[in-house]
Short mmCIF file of C-alpha atoms (C1' of nucleotides) in Angstrom, two decimals:
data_model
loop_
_atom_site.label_atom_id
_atom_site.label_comp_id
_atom_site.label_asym_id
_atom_site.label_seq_id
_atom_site.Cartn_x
_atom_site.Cartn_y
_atom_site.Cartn_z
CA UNK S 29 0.00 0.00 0.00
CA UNK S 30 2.98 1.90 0.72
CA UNK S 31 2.91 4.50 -1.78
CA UNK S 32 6.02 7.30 -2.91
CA UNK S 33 4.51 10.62 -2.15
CA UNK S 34 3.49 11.69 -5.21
CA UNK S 35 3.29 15.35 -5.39
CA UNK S 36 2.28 17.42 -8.73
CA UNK S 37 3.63 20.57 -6.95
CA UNK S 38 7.22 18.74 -7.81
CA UNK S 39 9.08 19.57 -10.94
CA UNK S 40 9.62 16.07 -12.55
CA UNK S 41 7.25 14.16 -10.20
CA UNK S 42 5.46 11.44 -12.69
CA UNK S 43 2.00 12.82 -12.01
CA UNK S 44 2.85 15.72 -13.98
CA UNK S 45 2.22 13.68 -16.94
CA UNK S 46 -0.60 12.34 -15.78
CA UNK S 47 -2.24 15.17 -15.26
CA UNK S 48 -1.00 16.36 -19.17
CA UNK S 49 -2.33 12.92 -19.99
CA UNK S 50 -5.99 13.82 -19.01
CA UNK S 51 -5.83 16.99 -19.94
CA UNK S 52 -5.03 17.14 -23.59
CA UNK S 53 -7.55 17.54 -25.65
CA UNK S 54 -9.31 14.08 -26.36
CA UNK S 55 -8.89 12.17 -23.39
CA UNK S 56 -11.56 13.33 -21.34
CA UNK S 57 -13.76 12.84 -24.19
CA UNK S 58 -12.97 9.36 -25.17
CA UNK S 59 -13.01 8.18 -21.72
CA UNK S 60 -16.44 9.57 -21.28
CA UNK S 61 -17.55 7.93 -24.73
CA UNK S 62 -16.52 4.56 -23.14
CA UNK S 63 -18.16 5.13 -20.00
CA UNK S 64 -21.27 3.13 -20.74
CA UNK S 65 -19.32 0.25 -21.59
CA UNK S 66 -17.55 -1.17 -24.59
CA UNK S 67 -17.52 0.88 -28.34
CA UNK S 68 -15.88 -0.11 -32.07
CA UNK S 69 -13.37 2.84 -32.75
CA UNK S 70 -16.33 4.06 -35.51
CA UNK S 71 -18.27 4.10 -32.66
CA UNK S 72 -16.22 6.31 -30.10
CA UNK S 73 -14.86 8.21 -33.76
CA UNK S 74 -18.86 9.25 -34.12
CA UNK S 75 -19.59 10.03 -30.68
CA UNK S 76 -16.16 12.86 -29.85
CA UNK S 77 -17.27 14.67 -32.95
CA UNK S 78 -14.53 16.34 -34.60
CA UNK S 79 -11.36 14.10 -33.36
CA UNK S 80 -9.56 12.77 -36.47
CA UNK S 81 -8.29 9.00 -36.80
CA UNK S 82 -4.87 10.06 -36.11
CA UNK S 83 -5.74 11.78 -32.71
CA UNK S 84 -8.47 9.31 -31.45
CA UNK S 85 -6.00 6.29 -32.20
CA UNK S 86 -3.12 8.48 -30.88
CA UNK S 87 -5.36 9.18 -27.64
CA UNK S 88 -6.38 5.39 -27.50
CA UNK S 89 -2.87 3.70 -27.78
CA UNK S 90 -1.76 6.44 -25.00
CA UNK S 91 -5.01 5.07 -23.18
CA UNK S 92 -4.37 1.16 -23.63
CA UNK S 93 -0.81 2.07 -22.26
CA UNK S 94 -1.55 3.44 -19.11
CA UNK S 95 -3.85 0.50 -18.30
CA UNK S 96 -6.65 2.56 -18.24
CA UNK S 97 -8.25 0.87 -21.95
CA UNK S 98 -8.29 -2.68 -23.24
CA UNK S 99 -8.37 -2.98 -26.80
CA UNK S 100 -9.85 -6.30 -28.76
CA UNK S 101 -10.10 -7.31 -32.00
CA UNK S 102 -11.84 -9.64 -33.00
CA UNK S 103 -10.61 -12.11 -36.47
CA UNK S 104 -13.61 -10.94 -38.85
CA UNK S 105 -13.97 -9.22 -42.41
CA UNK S 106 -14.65 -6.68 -41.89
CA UNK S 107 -12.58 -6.27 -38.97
CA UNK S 108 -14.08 -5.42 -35.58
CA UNK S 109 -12.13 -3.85 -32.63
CA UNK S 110 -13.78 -3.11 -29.34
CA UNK S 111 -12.69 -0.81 -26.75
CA UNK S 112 -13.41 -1.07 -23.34
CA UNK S 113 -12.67 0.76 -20.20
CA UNK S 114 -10.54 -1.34 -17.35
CA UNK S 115 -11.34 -0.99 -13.30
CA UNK S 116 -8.94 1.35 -13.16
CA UNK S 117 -10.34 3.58 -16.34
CA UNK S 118 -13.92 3.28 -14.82
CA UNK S 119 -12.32 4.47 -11.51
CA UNK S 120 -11.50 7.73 -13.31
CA UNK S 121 -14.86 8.11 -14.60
CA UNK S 122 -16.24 10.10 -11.51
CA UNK S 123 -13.78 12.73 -11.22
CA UNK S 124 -13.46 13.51 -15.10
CA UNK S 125 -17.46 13.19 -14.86
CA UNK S 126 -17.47 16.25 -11.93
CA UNK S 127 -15.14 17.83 -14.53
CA UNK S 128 -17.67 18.08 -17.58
CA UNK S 129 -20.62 18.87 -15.29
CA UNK S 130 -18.78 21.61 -13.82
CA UNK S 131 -17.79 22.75 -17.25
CA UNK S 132 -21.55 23.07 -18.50
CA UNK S 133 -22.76 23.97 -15.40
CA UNK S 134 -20.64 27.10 -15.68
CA UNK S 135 -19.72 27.81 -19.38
CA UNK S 136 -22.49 30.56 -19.77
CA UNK S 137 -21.00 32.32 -16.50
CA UNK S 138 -18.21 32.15 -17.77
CA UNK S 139 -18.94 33.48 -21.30
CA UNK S 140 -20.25 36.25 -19.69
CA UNK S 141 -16.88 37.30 -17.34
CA UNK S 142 -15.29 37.21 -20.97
CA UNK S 143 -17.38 39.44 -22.43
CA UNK S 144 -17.11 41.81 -19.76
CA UNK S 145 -13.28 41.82 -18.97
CA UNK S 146 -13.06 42.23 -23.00
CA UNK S 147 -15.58 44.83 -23.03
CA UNK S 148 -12.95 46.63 -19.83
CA UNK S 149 -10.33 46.54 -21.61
CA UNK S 150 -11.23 47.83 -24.71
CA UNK S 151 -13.40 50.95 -23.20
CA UNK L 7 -31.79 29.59 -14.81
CA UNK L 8 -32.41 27.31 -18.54
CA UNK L 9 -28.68 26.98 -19.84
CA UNK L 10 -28.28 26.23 -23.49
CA UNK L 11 -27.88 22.37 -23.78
CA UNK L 12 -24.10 22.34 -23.71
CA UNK L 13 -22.15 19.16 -24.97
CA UNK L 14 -18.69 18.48 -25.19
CA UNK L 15 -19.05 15.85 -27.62
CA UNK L 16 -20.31 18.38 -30.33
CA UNK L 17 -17.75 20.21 -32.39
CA UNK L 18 -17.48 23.64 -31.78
CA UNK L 19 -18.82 24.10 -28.04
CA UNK L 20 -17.77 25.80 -25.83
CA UNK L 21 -17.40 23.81 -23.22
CA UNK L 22 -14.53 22.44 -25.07
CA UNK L 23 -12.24 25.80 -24.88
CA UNK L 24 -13.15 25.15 -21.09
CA UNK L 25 -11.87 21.42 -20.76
CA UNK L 26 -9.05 22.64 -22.82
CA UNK L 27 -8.36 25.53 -20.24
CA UNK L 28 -8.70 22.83 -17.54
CA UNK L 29 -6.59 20.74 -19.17
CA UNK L 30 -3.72 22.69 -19.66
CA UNK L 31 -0.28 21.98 -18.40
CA UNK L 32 -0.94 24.75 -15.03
CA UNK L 33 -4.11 25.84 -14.47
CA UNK L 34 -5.04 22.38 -12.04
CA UNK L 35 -1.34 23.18 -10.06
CA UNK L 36 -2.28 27.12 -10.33
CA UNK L 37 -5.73 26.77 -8.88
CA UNK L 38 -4.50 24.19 -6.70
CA UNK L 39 -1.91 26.59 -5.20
CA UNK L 40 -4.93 29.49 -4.54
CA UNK L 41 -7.12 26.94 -3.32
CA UNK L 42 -6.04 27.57 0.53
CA UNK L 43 -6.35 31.56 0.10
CA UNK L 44 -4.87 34.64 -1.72
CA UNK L 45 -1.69 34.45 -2.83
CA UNK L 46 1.38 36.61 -4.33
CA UNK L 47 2.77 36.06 -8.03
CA UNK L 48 6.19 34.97 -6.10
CA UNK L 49 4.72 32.34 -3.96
CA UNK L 50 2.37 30.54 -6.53
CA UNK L 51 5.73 30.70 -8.67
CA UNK L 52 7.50 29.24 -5.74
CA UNK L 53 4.57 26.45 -4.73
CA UNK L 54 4.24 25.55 -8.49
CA UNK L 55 8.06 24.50 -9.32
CA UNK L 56 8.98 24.67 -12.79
CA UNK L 57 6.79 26.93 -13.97
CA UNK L 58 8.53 29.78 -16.11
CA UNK L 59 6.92 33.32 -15.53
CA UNK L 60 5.53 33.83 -18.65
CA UNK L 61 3.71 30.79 -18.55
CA UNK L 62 2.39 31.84 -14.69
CA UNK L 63 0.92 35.12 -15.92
CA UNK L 64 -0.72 33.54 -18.96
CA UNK L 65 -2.38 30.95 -16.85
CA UNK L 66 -3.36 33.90 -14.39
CA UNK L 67 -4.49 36.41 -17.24
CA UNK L 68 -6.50 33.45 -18.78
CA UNK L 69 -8.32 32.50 -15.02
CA UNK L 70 -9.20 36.13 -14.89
CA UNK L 71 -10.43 36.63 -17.78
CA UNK L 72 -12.39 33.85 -17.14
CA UNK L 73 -13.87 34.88 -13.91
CA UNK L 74 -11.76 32.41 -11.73
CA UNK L 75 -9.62 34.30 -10.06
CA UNK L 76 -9.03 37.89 -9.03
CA UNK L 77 -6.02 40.43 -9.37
CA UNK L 78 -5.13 42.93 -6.64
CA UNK L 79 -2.72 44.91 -7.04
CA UNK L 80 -1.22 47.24 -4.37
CA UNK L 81 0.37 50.10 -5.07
CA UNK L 82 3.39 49.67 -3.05
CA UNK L 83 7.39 50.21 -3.55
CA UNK L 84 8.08 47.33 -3.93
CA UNK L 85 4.78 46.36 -5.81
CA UNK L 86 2.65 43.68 -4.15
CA UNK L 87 0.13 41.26 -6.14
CA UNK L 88 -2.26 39.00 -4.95
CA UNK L 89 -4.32 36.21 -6.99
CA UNK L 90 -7.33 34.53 -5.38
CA UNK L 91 -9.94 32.37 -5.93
CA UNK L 92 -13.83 33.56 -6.73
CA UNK L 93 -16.27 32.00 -5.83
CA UNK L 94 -16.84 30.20 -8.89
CA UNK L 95 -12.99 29.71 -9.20
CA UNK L 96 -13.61 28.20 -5.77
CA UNK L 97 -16.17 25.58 -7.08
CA UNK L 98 -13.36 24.29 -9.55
CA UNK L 99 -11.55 23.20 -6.16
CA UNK L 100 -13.37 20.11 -5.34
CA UNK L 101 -13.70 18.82 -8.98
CA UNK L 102 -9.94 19.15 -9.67
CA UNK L 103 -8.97 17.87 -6.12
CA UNK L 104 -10.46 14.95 -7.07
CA UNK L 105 -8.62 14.45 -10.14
CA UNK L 106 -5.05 15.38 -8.17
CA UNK L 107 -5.88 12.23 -5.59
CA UNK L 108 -7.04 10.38 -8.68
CA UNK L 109 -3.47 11.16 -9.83
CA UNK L 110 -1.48 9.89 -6.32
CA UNK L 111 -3.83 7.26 -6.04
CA UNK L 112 -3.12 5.80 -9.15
CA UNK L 113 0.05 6.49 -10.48
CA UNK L 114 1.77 3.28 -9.06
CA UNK L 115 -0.39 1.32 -11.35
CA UNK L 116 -0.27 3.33 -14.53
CA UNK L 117 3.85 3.38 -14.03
CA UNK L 118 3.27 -0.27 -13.74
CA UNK L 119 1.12 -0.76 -16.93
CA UNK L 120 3.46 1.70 -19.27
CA UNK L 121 6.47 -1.05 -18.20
CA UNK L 122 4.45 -4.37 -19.21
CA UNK L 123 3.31 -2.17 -21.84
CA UNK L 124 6.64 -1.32 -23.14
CA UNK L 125 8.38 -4.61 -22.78
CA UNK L 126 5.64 -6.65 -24.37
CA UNK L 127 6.28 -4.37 -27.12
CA UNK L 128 9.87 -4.86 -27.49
CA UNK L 129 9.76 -9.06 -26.82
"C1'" DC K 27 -13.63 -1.11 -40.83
"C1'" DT K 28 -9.41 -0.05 -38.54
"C1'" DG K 29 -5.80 1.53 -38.84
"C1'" DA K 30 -0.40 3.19 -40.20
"C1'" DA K 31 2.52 6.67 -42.45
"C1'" DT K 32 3.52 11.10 -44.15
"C1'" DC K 33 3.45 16.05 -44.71
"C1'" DC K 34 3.07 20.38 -42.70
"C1'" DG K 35 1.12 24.59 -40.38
"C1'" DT K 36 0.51 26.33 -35.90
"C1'" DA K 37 0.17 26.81 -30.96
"C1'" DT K 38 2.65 25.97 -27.03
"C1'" DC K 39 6.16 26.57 -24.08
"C1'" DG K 40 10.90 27.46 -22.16
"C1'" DA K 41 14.87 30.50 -21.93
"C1'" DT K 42 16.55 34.86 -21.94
"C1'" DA K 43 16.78 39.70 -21.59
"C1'" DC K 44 14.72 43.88 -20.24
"C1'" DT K 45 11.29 47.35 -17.54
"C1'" DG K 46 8.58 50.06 -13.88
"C1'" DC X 19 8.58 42.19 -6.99
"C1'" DA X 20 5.90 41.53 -10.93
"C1'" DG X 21 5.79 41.58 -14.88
"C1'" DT X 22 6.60 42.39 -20.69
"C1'" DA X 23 8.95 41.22 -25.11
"C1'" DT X 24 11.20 38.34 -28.18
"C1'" DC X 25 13.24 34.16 -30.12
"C1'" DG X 26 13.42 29.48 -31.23
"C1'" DA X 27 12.50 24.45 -30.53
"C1'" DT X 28 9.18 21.03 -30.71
"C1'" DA X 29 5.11 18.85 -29.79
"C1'" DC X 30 0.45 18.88 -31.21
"C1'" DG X 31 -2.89 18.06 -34.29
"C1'" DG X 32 -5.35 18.17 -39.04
"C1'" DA X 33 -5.54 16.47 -43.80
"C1'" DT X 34 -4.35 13.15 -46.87
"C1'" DT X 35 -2.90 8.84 -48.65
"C1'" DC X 36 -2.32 4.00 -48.47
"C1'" DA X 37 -2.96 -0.90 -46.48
"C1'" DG X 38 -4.68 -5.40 -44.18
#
DNA sequence: CTGAATCCGTATCGATACTG
DNA sequence: CAGTATCGATACGGATTCAG
């Protein structure tokens, strides 16, 4: 159980890339496509709108490495390859979860504090 | 109170700049550093190691602009700045503590993964 | 369908030097 | 102390092409 003591605040401490890890720009979203349980790549590729082959397969090999995705395919024509979030990926479906509820809870106040610090400093 | 329906998954919303923000390299560590009270530009530089101070006022100018934090500046010899949390920058706390324990908690086993990872890859 | 490989523009970020 | 300004590396990410 013994853990190091991990601590982000550190310059080189590991969980700095962990925390880069989740926040680039597709994770988040690809972890919360799998959330419900196991999607083909199409599948995940419709659902994150906008993320190109290169990025989502990018995002999922980075995923699959860190334990936090299992990847199968299956011996068909066409071929078939399911994704599927592991205990560990499903354990970081709460926090990220909090994340995106905070983020549309608060977008429009937020919109609006642009607006007005743009509208300051232009006047 | 009726927000627009926002959704990450869909191309161009918002909500996506905001992950992004989120996500960035400093803003959890910068946030993180305010979260126990105001602050001075030296000592968030000092509690969040590595960062360079161009990158510390960008992440600050951003969070203000943004409505997250607040910028006092005294008008003292020699000049005195303090950051701190609003109150909505304050609700960011809990979400993002969550994902820094997430982080400690976990990054035994994701170290562990990347090795079996990696050496399955290379036998 | 599920990729891998390539090209290439751009945004990001660090280092450095300078200012009020 | 708290920045601003500038330069340069490089990592990121999109578009495209090709393959099993």
């Amino acid at each position: 159980m013994d853990q190091p003591e991990w601590d982000p605040y550190v310059r080189e401490c590991p969980t700095r890339q962990l925390l880069d890890r989740i926040g680039d720009r597709w994770t988040v979203l690809v972890i919360g496509s799998l959330a419900d349980g196991p999607r083909r790549f199409s599948g995940i590729s419709r659902s994150v709108q906008g993320v190109s082959q290169k990025m989502l397969t990018l995002t999922l090999r980075r995923l699959e490495r860190d334990g936090l995705v299992t990847r199968t395919a299956y011996a068909e024509v066409p071929p078939r390859v399911e994704y599927e979030l592991t205990e560990l990926g499903r354990s970081l479906r709460e926090p990220l979860k909090a994340l995106e509820m905070w983020a549309k809870d608060n977008m429009a106040t937020v919109l609006e504090s642009r607006t007005h610090h743009d509208e300051a400093m232009t006047a």
